[in-house]
Short mmCIF file of C-alpha atoms in Angstrom, two decimals:
data_model
loop_
_atom_site.label_atom_id
_atom_site.label_comp_id
_atom_site.label_asym_id
_atom_site.label_seq_id
_atom_site.Cartn_x
_atom_site.Cartn_y
_atom_site.Cartn_z
CA MET A 20 239.31 -80.29 42.72
CA LYS A 21 239.38 -76.77 44.21
CA ASN A 22 237.94 -73.97 42.33
CA SER A 23 239.94 -70.74 41.78
CA ILE A 24 239.71 -67.35 40.42
CA SER A 25 242.61 -68.04 37.80
CA GLY A 26 241.25 -71.08 36.89
CA PHE A 27 237.60 -69.69 35.92
CA PHE A 28 239.39 -66.68 34.07
CA GLY A 29 241.59 -69.12 32.24
CA LYS A 30 238.40 -71.07 31.24
CA TYR A 31 236.16 -68.31 30.11
CA ARG A 32 238.58 -65.40 29.27
CA PHE A 33 237.04 -62.24 28.28
CA ASN A 34 233.85 -63.70 28.54
CA SER A 35 234.26 -64.25 32.46
CA VAL A 36 232.37 -62.37 35.06
CA LEU A 37 235.64 -61.67 36.64
CA PHE A 38 237.08 -59.72 33.54
CA LYS A 39 233.85 -57.81 33.00
CA TYR A 40 233.90 -56.60 36.69
CA PHE A 41 237.47 -55.68 36.22
CA ILE A 42 237.09 -53.48 32.88
CA GLN A 43 233.82 -51.71 34.61
CA VAL A 44 235.97 -50.85 38.03
CA PHE A 45 239.20 -50.09 36.11
CA ALA A 46 237.09 -47.62 33.76
CA ILE A 47 235.31 -46.02 36.96
CA MET A 48 238.46 -45.84 38.60
CA THR A 49 240.27 -44.41 35.66
CA VAL A 50 237.48 -41.59 34.85
CA ILE A 51 237.66 -40.67 38.72
CA PHE A 52 241.45 -40.50 38.79
CA PHE A 53 241.50 -38.40 35.63
CA ILE A 54 238.82 -36.04 36.66
CA ILE A 55 240.93 -35.63 39.90
CA ILE A 56 244.09 -35.11 37.70
CA GLY A 57 242.38 -32.85 35.68
CA PHE A 58 241.05 -30.57 38.61
CA ALA A 59 244.55 -30.87 40.09
CA TYR A 60 246.17 -29.77 36.73
CA ASN A 61 244.01 -26.74 36.43
CA ILE A 62 244.69 -25.85 39.96
CA ILE A 63 248.34 -26.24 39.62
CA LEU A 64 248.25 -24.52 36.12
CA ASN A 65 246.52 -21.71 37.74
CA MET A 66 249.19 -21.51 40.63
CA PHE A 67 251.78 -21.53 38.13
CA PHE A 68 250.33 -18.61 36.19
CA ASN A 69 249.92 -16.88 39.38
CA ASP A 70 253.41 -17.74 40.45
CA MET A 71 254.66 -16.16 37.29
CA TYR A 72 252.47 -13.17 37.39
CA THR A 73 253.70 -12.81 41.10
CA ASP A 74 257.52 -13.17 40.08
CA ASN A 75 257.04 -10.95 37.41
CA ASN A 76 255.33 -8.17 39.77
CA ASN A 77 258.11 -8.78 42.23
CA ASP A 78 260.66 -8.20 39.70
CA LEU A 79 258.81 -4.97 38.48
CA LYS A 80 258.63 -3.80 42.39
CA ARG A 81 262.26 -4.49 42.88
CA LEU A 82 263.56 -2.92 39.69
CA LYS A 83 261.51 0.22 40.29
CA SER A 84 262.34 0.68 43.76
CA LEU A 85 265.93 0.47 42.53
CA SER A 86 265.48 3.10 39.93
CA GLU A 87 263.29 5.44 42.08
CA THR A 88 265.98 5.30 44.71
CA THR A 89 268.71 5.93 42.14
CA PHE A 90 266.77 8.84 40.67
CA ARG A 91 265.98 10.22 44.12
CA ASP A 92 269.66 9.97 45.01
CA ILE A 93 270.38 12.10 41.84
CA GLU A 94 267.99 14.69 42.81
CA TYR A 95 269.56 14.68 46.38
CA ILE A 96 272.87 15.38 44.80
CA ALA A 97 271.37 17.94 42.59
CA SER A 98 269.78 19.60 45.58
CA ASN A 99 273.09 19.25 47.80
CA THR A 100 275.16 20.96 44.76
CA MET A 101 272.83 23.71 44.62
CA VAL A 102 273.03 24.68 48.21
CA ASN A 103 276.87 24.61 48.50
CA SER A 104 278.11 28.13 48.92
CA TYR A 105 280.70 27.94 46.22
CA VAL A 106 278.11 27.18 43.66
CA ASP A 107 275.64 29.79 45.15
CA MET A 108 278.42 32.42 44.63
CA PHE A 109 278.96 30.98 40.88
CA PHE A 110 275.38 31.43 40.35
CA LYS A 111 275.22 35.07 41.57
CA PHE A 112 278.64 36.37 40.69
CA GLY A 113 280.43 33.86 38.32
CA ALA A 114 283.95 32.18 38.79
CA ASP A 115 285.95 35.43 38.05
CA ASN A 116 284.14 37.96 40.30
CA VAL A 117 284.93 36.41 43.68
CA TYR A 118 288.05 35.76 45.23
CA ILE A 119 288.53 32.77 47.88
CA GLY A 120 291.91 31.71 48.05
CA ASP A 121 291.36 29.72 44.90
CA ASP A 122 289.43 29.85 41.84
CA ILE A 123 285.89 29.15 42.59
CA ASP A 124 285.62 26.79 39.47
CA ARG A 125 288.46 24.78 40.82
CA LYS A 126 286.22 24.06 44.07
CA ILE A 127 283.25 23.25 42.21
CA ALA A 128 284.91 21.00 39.91
CA ASN A 129 286.39 19.22 43.08
CA LEU A 130 282.78 18.89 44.25
CA ILE A 131 281.60 17.32 41.11
CA VAL A 132 284.51 15.09 40.93
CA SER A 133 283.68 13.81 44.61
CA TYR A 134 280.08 13.10 43.62
CA LYS A 135 281.06 11.12 40.32
CA SER A 136 283.21 9.16 42.39
CA ILE A 137 280.50 8.24 44.82
CA SER A 138 277.73 7.52 41.87
CA ARG A 139 279.57 5.76 39.43
CA TYR A 140 276.51 5.73 37.05
CA ILE A 141 276.83 9.63 36.83
CA HIS A 142 278.15 10.53 33.50
CA SER A 143 278.60 14.27 34.18
CA ILE A 144 277.56 17.18 36.36
CA TYR A 145 277.15 20.63 34.85
CA VAL A 146 276.68 23.88 37.08
CA TYR A 147 275.14 26.46 34.89
CA SER A 148 275.02 30.48 35.71
CA GLU A 149 272.46 32.01 33.86
CA THR A 150 273.92 35.44 35.17
CA ASN A 151 277.07 34.78 33.71
CA GLY A 152 276.32 32.59 30.76
CA GLU A 153 279.15 30.08 32.29
CA ILE A 154 279.15 26.48 32.89
CA CYS A 155 281.29 24.71 35.10
CA ASN A 156 282.28 21.10 35.29
CA GLU A 157 284.68 18.70 36.54
CA VAL A 158 287.28 20.22 34.00
CA GLY A 159 286.65 23.77 34.82
CA LYS A 160 284.46 26.71 33.75
CA PHE A 161 283.32 27.35 30.12
CA LYS A 162 281.47 30.10 28.24
CA THR A 163 278.07 28.67 27.53
CA ASP A 164 278.92 29.18 23.84
CA ASP A 165 282.19 27.36 24.10
CA PHE A 166 280.82 24.29 25.80
CA TYR A 167 280.42 20.88 23.86
CA ASP A 168 277.01 20.00 25.36
CA THR A 169 274.22 22.81 25.36
CA ASP A 170 271.35 20.48 24.08
CA TRP A 171 270.00 20.55 27.60
CA LEU A 172 269.71 24.61 27.44
CA CYS A 173 266.53 24.24 25.43
CA GLU A 174 264.67 22.05 28.05
CA TYR A 175 265.92 24.29 30.80
CA LYS A 176 264.62 27.50 29.09
CA ASP A 177 261.35 25.69 28.32
CA GLY A 178 260.88 23.78 31.29
CA GLU A 179 258.21 24.82 33.93
CA ASN A 180 259.23 22.76 37.06
CA ASP A 181 262.01 23.11 39.27
CA VAL A 182 263.28 19.86 38.85
CA PHE A 183 262.55 17.73 35.62
CA ILE A 184 264.22 14.69 34.05
CA TYR A 185 264.36 13.91 30.32
CA PRO A 186 265.99 11.41 28.19
CA ARG A 187 268.63 12.46 25.48
CA LYS A 188 271.72 11.79 23.43
CA ILE A 189 274.77 13.85 24.13
CA SER A 190 275.50 15.84 21.23
CA ASN A 191 272.75 13.85 19.58
CA THR A 192 274.79 10.98 19.25
CA TYR A 193 276.26 9.13 22.13
CA PRO A 194 276.19 8.44 25.00
CA HIS A 195 272.68 7.84 26.04
CA VAL A 196 271.89 9.74 29.33
CA LEU A 197 269.08 10.46 31.37
CA THR A 198 269.41 14.34 32.28
CA MET A 199 268.06 15.62 35.62
CA ILE A 200 267.81 19.48 35.63
CA ARG A 201 267.61 21.30 39.11
CA ARG A 202 266.65 25.20 38.39
CA ASN A 203 267.31 27.74 40.91
CA ASP A 204 265.12 30.63 40.77
CA GLY A 205 266.21 31.91 37.37
CA VAL A 206 269.84 32.35 37.92
CA GLY A 207 270.90 28.79 37.02
CA ALA A 208 270.58 24.95 37.37
CA VAL A 209 272.72 21.92 38.31
CA VAL A 210 272.50 19.35 35.43
CA ILE A 211 273.20 15.70 36.11
CA ASN A 212 273.62 13.24 33.31
CA ILE A 213 273.04 9.80 34.28
CA ASP A 214 274.94 7.08 32.07
CA MET A 215 272.14 4.69 30.96
CA GLU A 216 274.81 2.16 30.01
CA LYS A 217 276.08 2.40 33.59
CA PHE A 218 272.59 2.44 34.81
CA ARG A 219 272.03 -0.58 32.69
CA ARG A 220 274.60 -2.61 34.30
CA ILE A 221 273.24 -1.84 37.70
CA ILE A 222 269.94 -3.12 36.79
CA LYS A 223 271.23 -6.28 35.24
CA ASN A 224 273.33 -7.13 38.43
CA SER A 225 270.19 -6.66 40.44
CA ASN A 226 267.85 -8.38 38.38
CA GLU A 227 270.00 -11.70 37.81
CA SER A 228 267.56 -13.92 39.45
CA GLY A 229 264.95 -12.37 37.12
CA ILE A 230 263.93 -13.30 33.66
CA GLY A 231 261.75 -10.57 32.25
CA ASP A 232 262.77 -7.47 30.42
CA PHE A 233 262.86 -4.21 32.38
CA TYR A 234 261.57 -1.12 30.57
CA ILE A 235 261.24 2.68 31.57
CA ILE A 236 258.81 4.69 29.05
CA SER A 237 258.35 8.24 29.15
CA ASP A 238 254.77 10.07 28.95
CA GLU A 239 255.54 10.83 25.59
CA ASN A 240 255.88 7.10 24.93
CA LYS A 241 259.46 7.11 24.40
CA ILE A 242 261.78 4.26 25.82
CA ILE A 243 264.00 5.70 28.44
CA TYR A 244 265.42 2.45 29.70
CA SER A 245 265.87 -0.96 27.97
CA TYR A 246 268.35 -3.88 27.87
CA ASP A 247 268.96 -3.03 24.45
CA GLN A 248 270.24 0.17 23.95
CA GLU A 249 269.15 0.35 20.28
CA LEU A 250 265.74 1.10 21.67
CA PHE A 251 266.68 3.98 23.45
CA LEU A 252 264.37 6.96 22.61
CA THR A 253 262.35 5.04 19.87
CA ASP A 254 258.75 4.63 19.95
CA ALA A 255 257.74 2.51 22.90
CA GLU A 256 254.45 1.10 21.34
CA LYS A 257 255.85 0.28 17.93
CA SER A 258 259.20 -1.03 18.99
CA LEU A 259 257.64 -3.22 21.66
CA GLY A 260 254.79 -4.41 19.85
CA LYS A 261 257.19 -5.55 16.72
CA MET A 262 259.36 -7.40 19.37
CA TYR A 263 256.57 -9.23 21.34
CA ASN A 264 254.22 -9.47 18.31
CA ASP A 265 251.62 -7.49 20.36
CA ASN A 266 250.48 -4.35 19.31
CA ASN A 267 248.59 -3.67 22.31
CA ILE A 268 251.05 -5.03 24.96
CA LEU A 269 251.50 -1.38 26.50
CA LYS A 270 247.69 -0.61 26.21
CA ALA A 271 246.35 -3.66 28.01
CA GLU A 272 246.16 -3.52 31.97
CA SER A 273 248.51 -6.06 33.73
CA LYS A 274 246.38 -8.96 34.39
CA LYS A 275 247.00 -12.89 34.92
CA ARG A 276 245.70 -14.55 31.57
CA ALA A 277 245.51 -18.41 31.07
CA LYS A 278 246.80 -18.28 27.27
CA PHE A 279 249.47 -15.74 26.61
CA SER A 280 252.56 -15.00 24.86
CA VAL A 281 254.11 -12.63 27.35
CA ILE A 282 253.48 -11.53 30.87
CA SER A 283 253.51 -7.85 31.27
CA ASN A 284 253.22 -5.81 34.57
CA SER A 285 253.50 -1.99 34.78
CA ALA A 286 253.51 0.58 37.39
CA ASP A 287 253.75 4.36 37.43
CA SER A 288 256.72 6.10 38.97
CA GLU A 289 256.10 8.02 42.11
CA TYR A 290 257.78 11.03 41.42
CA TYR A 291 258.39 11.28 37.66
CA ASN A 292 256.47 11.31 34.56
CA TRP A 293 257.11 7.62 33.51
CA LYS A 294 256.17 4.08 33.80
CA TYR A 295 258.04 0.94 34.61
CA TYR A 296 257.37 -2.22 32.79
CA VAL A 297 258.68 -5.70 33.21
CA ILE A 298 257.63 -7.90 30.16
CA THR A 299 258.57 -11.66 30.28
CA GLU A 300 258.01 -13.95 27.15
CA TRP A 301 256.35 -17.35 27.65
CA ASP A 302 259.21 -19.14 26.43
CA LYS A 303 261.24 -18.30 29.60
CA PHE A 304 258.88 -19.96 31.48
CA TYR A 305 258.78 -23.02 29.41
CA ASP A 306 261.21 -25.02 31.37
CA ARG A 307 259.04 -24.77 34.55
CA TYR A 308 255.89 -25.34 32.58
CA GLU A 309 257.52 -28.48 31.12
CA SER A 310 258.53 -29.88 34.44
CA ILE A 311 254.89 -29.55 35.55
CA VAL A 312 253.66 -31.37 32.53
CA ARG A 313 256.17 -34.20 33.24
CA ALA A 314 255.17 -34.40 37.06
CA MET A 315 251.81 -34.82 35.77
CA VAL A 316 252.43 -37.40 33.29
CA MET A 317 254.10 -39.16 36.03
CA VAL A 318 251.15 -38.96 38.26
CA CYS A 319 248.80 -40.13 35.54
CA VAL A 320 250.98 -43.10 34.83
CA LEU A 321 250.92 -43.93 38.77
CA MET A 322 247.20 -43.24 38.89
CA VAL A 323 246.81 -45.83 35.92
CA ILE A 324 249.05 -48.38 37.83
CA LEU A 325 246.98 -47.86 41.12
CA SER A 326 243.67 -48.12 38.85
CA LEU A 327 244.81 -51.42 37.85
CA ILE A 328 245.93 -52.58 41.26
CA ILE A 329 242.40 -51.53 42.80
CA SER A 330 240.47 -52.94 39.89
CA VAL A 331 242.14 -56.33 40.42
CA SER A 332 241.26 -56.20 44.01
CA VAL A 333 238.01 -55.14 43.65
CA ALA A 334 237.13 -57.58 40.84
CA SER A 335 238.54 -60.53 42.81
CA ALA A 336 236.64 -59.47 46.20
CA SER A 337 233.36 -59.06 43.87
CA PHE A 338 233.86 -62.57 42.17
CA ARG A 339 234.61 -64.35 45.63
CA PRO A 340 230.89 -64.58 46.37
CA ILE A 341 230.24 -66.22 42.76
CA LEU A 342 233.13 -68.61 43.79
CA ASP A 343 231.51 -69.45 46.93
CA ILE A 344 228.31 -70.26 45.38
CA ILE A 345 229.98 -72.44 42.62
CA ASP A 346 231.80 -74.09 45.33
CA VAL A 347 228.23 -74.70 47.10
CA ILE A 348 226.98 -76.24 43.89
CA ASP A 349 230.00 -78.30 43.08
CA TYR A 350 230.95 -79.63 46.56
CA GLY A 351 227.87 -78.84 48.58
CA LYS A 352 229.81 -76.97 50.96
CA VAL A 353 231.28 -73.28 50.93
CA LYS A 354 235.23 -73.75 50.36
CA HIS A 355 235.85 -70.00 50.54
CA PRO A 356 233.77 -68.84 53.45
CA SER A 357 232.86 -65.10 52.94
CA GLY A 358 232.92 -64.40 56.61
CA LYS A 359 231.46 -65.55 59.75
CA LYS A 360 228.57 -63.21 59.87
CA ASP A 361 225.29 -63.82 58.14
CA ASN A 362 224.99 -62.01 54.60
CA GLU A 363 223.23 -62.50 51.23
CA ILE A 364 225.94 -65.05 50.10
CA LYS A 365 225.55 -67.12 53.03
CA TYR A 366 221.58 -66.77 52.56
CA ILE A 367 221.94 -67.80 48.96
CA SER A 368 224.42 -70.77 49.80
CA ASN A 369 221.74 -72.14 52.56
CA LYS A 370 219.10 -71.89 50.24
CA ILE A 371 221.18 -73.79 47.47
CA LEU A 372 222.07 -76.23 49.99
CA GLY A 373 218.30 -76.66 51.11
CA ILE A 374 217.40 -77.18 47.49
CA LEU A 375 220.20 -79.76 46.97
CA ASN A 376 219.45 -81.69 50.01
CA SER A 377 215.72 -81.79 49.21
CA ASN A 378 216.77 -82.97 45.46
CA LYS A 379 218.56 -85.54 47.20
CA MET A 380 215.60 -86.62 49.33
CA LEU A 381 213.43 -86.54 46.63
CA LYS A 382 215.72 -88.73 44.77
CA GLU A 383 215.82 -91.21 47.35
CA GLU A 384 211.99 -91.38 47.65
CA LEU A 385 211.64 -91.57 43.81
CA LYS A 386 213.92 -94.54 44.01
CA ASN A 387 212.02 -96.03 46.74
CA GLU A 388 208.58 -95.50 45.05
CA LEU A 389 210.16 -96.90 41.76
CA GLU A 390 211.33 -99.85 43.41
CA VAL A 391 207.78 -100.26 45.02
CA SER A 392 206.11 -99.41 41.93
CA GLN A 393 208.22 -102.25 39.92
CA ARG A 394 207.05 -104.65 42.48
CA TYR A 395 203.30 -103.74 42.15
CA GLN A 396 203.72 -103.96 38.34
CA ALA A 397 204.90 -107.23 38.97
CA LEU A 398 202.31 -108.10 41.34
CA ALA A 399 199.63 -106.68 38.86
CA LEU A 400 200.90 -108.67 36.06
CA GLN A 401 200.77 -111.43 38.13
CA MET A 402 197.16 -110.76 39.38
CA GLN A 403 196.17 -110.09 35.63
CA ILE A 404 197.20 -113.51 34.89
CA ASN A 405 195.36 -114.90 37.37
CA PRO A 406 192.00 -113.41 36.35
CA HIS A 407 192.53 -114.32 32.87
CA PHE A 408 193.26 -117.75 33.76
CA LEU A 409 189.98 -117.87 35.93
CA ASN A 410 187.93 -116.25 33.10
CA ASN A 411 189.06 -118.77 30.62
CA THR A 412 188.40 -121.66 33.18
CA LEU A 413 184.63 -120.29 33.89
CA SER A 414 183.99 -119.84 30.32
CA SER A 415 184.93 -123.56 29.87
CA ILE A 416 182.81 -124.65 32.93
CA TYR A 417 179.80 -122.59 31.30
CA TYR A 418 180.04 -124.39 27.98
CA ASP A 419 180.33 -127.68 29.85
CA LEU A 420 177.17 -126.64 31.82
CA LEU A 421 174.99 -125.60 29.02
CA ASP A 422 175.86 -129.00 27.24
CA SER A 423 174.56 -130.64 30.18
CA CYS A 424 172.20 -128.48 31.95
CA GLY A 425 170.70 -126.42 29.51
CA ASN A 426 170.07 -122.69 29.03
CA ASP A 427 167.70 -122.34 32.05
CA SER A 428 170.18 -123.67 34.79
CA LYS A 429 170.87 -121.14 37.64
CA ILE A 430 174.31 -122.51 37.84
CA SER A 431 175.17 -121.82 34.03
CA LYS A 432 173.77 -118.08 34.67
CA ARG A 433 175.80 -117.53 37.48
CA VAL A 434 178.71 -119.01 35.85
CA MET A 435 178.03 -116.90 32.74
CA ILE A 436 177.73 -113.50 34.87
CA LEU A 437 180.63 -114.22 36.86
CA SER A 438 182.81 -114.83 33.77
CA ARG A 439 181.56 -111.59 32.23
CA ILE A 440 182.33 -109.45 35.59
CA ILE A 441 185.67 -110.88 35.67
CA ARG A 442 186.41 -110.31 32.29
CA TYR A 443 185.52 -106.69 32.63
CA SER A 444 187.89 -106.44 35.69
CA CYS A 445 190.76 -107.69 33.86
CA ASP A 446 190.94 -104.40 31.81
CA VAL A 447 193.68 -102.83 34.20
CA GLU A 448 194.95 -100.71 31.22
CA ASN A 449 191.82 -98.36 31.20
CA ILE A 450 191.28 -96.86 34.57
CA PHE A 451 188.63 -94.47 33.20
CA ILE A 452 185.62 -95.90 31.24
CA LYS A 453 182.43 -95.12 29.76
CA MET A 454 179.17 -94.76 32.18
CA SER A 455 177.17 -97.01 29.91
CA GLU A 456 179.93 -99.78 30.21
CA GLU A 457 180.05 -99.31 33.77
CA VAL A 458 176.31 -99.62 34.10
CA LYS A 459 176.31 -102.63 32.05
CA CYS A 460 178.86 -104.32 34.31
CA VAL A 461 176.67 -103.24 37.58
CA GLU A 462 173.87 -104.91 35.60
CA TYR A 463 175.48 -108.14 35.59
CA TYR A 464 176.53 -107.80 39.39
CA VAL A 465 172.95 -106.89 40.29
CA ARG A 466 171.60 -110.09 38.21
CA LEU A 467 174.18 -112.33 40.25
CA MET A 468 172.82 -110.88 43.41
CA GLN A 469 169.38 -111.39 42.36
CA LEU A 470 170.02 -114.93 42.00
CA ARG A 471 171.34 -115.09 45.48
CA TYR A 472 168.92 -112.94 47.39
CA GLY A 473 165.87 -112.90 45.45
CA ASN A 474 164.43 -111.02 42.45
CA PHE A 475 164.49 -107.60 44.25
CA LYS A 476 163.86 -104.56 42.03
CA TYR A 477 166.47 -102.59 40.25
CA GLU A 478 166.37 -99.78 37.79
CA CYS A 479 169.26 -97.45 36.60
CA ILE A 480 168.34 -94.41 34.53
CA VAL A 481 171.30 -92.69 32.57
CA PRO A 482 170.61 -89.41 30.58
CA GLU A 483 171.65 -89.98 27.15
CA ASN A 484 173.96 -86.90 27.65
CA LEU A 485 175.94 -88.82 30.17
CA ALA A 486 176.19 -92.26 28.60
CA ASP A 487 179.65 -91.45 27.15
CA ALA A 488 180.71 -89.38 30.05
CA GLU A 489 184.16 -91.20 31.61
CA ILE A 490 184.20 -92.34 35.21
CA ILE A 491 186.56 -94.60 37.34
CA ARG A 492 186.07 -98.27 36.80
CA PHE A 493 184.11 -99.99 39.69
CA SER A 494 183.14 -96.73 41.01
CA ILE A 495 179.25 -97.52 41.06
CA GLN A 496 179.29 -101.35 42.01
CA PRO A 497 180.51 -100.41 45.76
CA LEU A 498 177.51 -98.40 45.88
CA ILE A 499 175.29 -101.37 44.87
CA GLU A 500 177.15 -103.88 47.13
CA ASN A 501 176.50 -101.86 50.18
CA SER A 502 172.89 -101.17 49.15
CA ILE A 503 172.38 -104.95 48.67
CA TYR A 504 174.39 -106.04 52.00
CA HIS A 505 172.81 -103.45 54.27
CA GLY A 506 169.32 -103.23 52.59
CA ILE A 507 168.18 -105.98 50.41
CA ASN A 508 169.69 -108.60 52.60
CA GLU A 509 167.16 -107.77 55.12
CA MET A 510 164.13 -106.61 52.73
CA GLY A 511 164.46 -109.78 50.24
CA GLU A 512 162.10 -109.51 47.10
CA ASN A 513 160.49 -106.23 48.71
CA GLY A 514 163.55 -103.99 48.03
CA ALA A 515 164.28 -102.00 45.32
CA ILE A 516 167.46 -100.32 44.06
#
């Protein structure tokens, strides 16, 4: 039966090496992927914050440019109005002291109407003659005391610059206007009131793509412009601090922040004494942030799936060599070759095959030797039976000789000695024997040989401490036999051992 990865996993379950490989690889891949995702998330989040800051700053630049252009246009209209010949005459002589076909106040009124038609955000234009104490607008001329709007006169008298702009409410109520006063060397001024409601519409239309709130704040910390007209001329720090829950919103420099409730960008006006702000609440960016989070969650899910696929593949590939080794053990050959080139698995497989082949050969040799041993044991048993039979027969002969020949008969002595030697040799169970017993057996053999070759001398000295030492049975007898055959046989009774 062929081994398979699924079979081993089904057999050992969670104790399987395959499962442990899978868990290790999956854990490593997951940690690596989540580290990468974490870095990517931080990078994307920083890019997101940078984009928010950049968008907010771009809105600020665009709205600032529009506002500066608008105010510069108003200043240009004021300058053009001032150099008009009718206006110049009005400054110097008044409307009733000069005759040019028509009333001069009507000429100035027509000029004002034409400028108002060009610039829709202009609420009103006044031409003030300090010389005659008269004011001329699109309706006609008025004495200063009879004119309905004279709040700006205080600013005119107290002002030091030729051109200055300040916010106010006409007649201290409504509408909200931004008043520009263009002085003419102490003889009068051109006053242009910018309707902030109309200006607000222009800003709003130009900022449809923007999501921040646009503010113009004077150097006196008053709100000159806001989308919320109720904030007009209120304290900017208090009003905006309360609105955005940040009392330092105007004090901190514009900067990129990782954690914030609002993004605030500001820029100084290049021509006037105020600052522009674009403030955007974090909630307005939440949809974009949420889309990034959803994308990162999807990436995490995909990374987990990819980790699972890679882990299964790597674990299976790592388990394949183990499967090859198991096949070598089970079948004696590689069922799933790991490649044609030599590698560690082939080395281990070859070693295992070598060991298996060696074991097989050893088994066969052991079997053969066992068969030979059994034959020898049978033969030894047979040989053991024959000596016993021979010893018993010799003992019977010895006793018969004693009865017939007596104790001094050489034949009976030889039979007795031979019987004892054969009895000594029948003890095949004990290979090792005490030296004293071996010496005793040798003495029987020597006595037998003395009866044959003559009474040669023999002496055996065994130290007492060696008497009980064990030696191999019949290890001394061959030495004595060689001495007799090669020495005593030629010397006779003159020899000695």
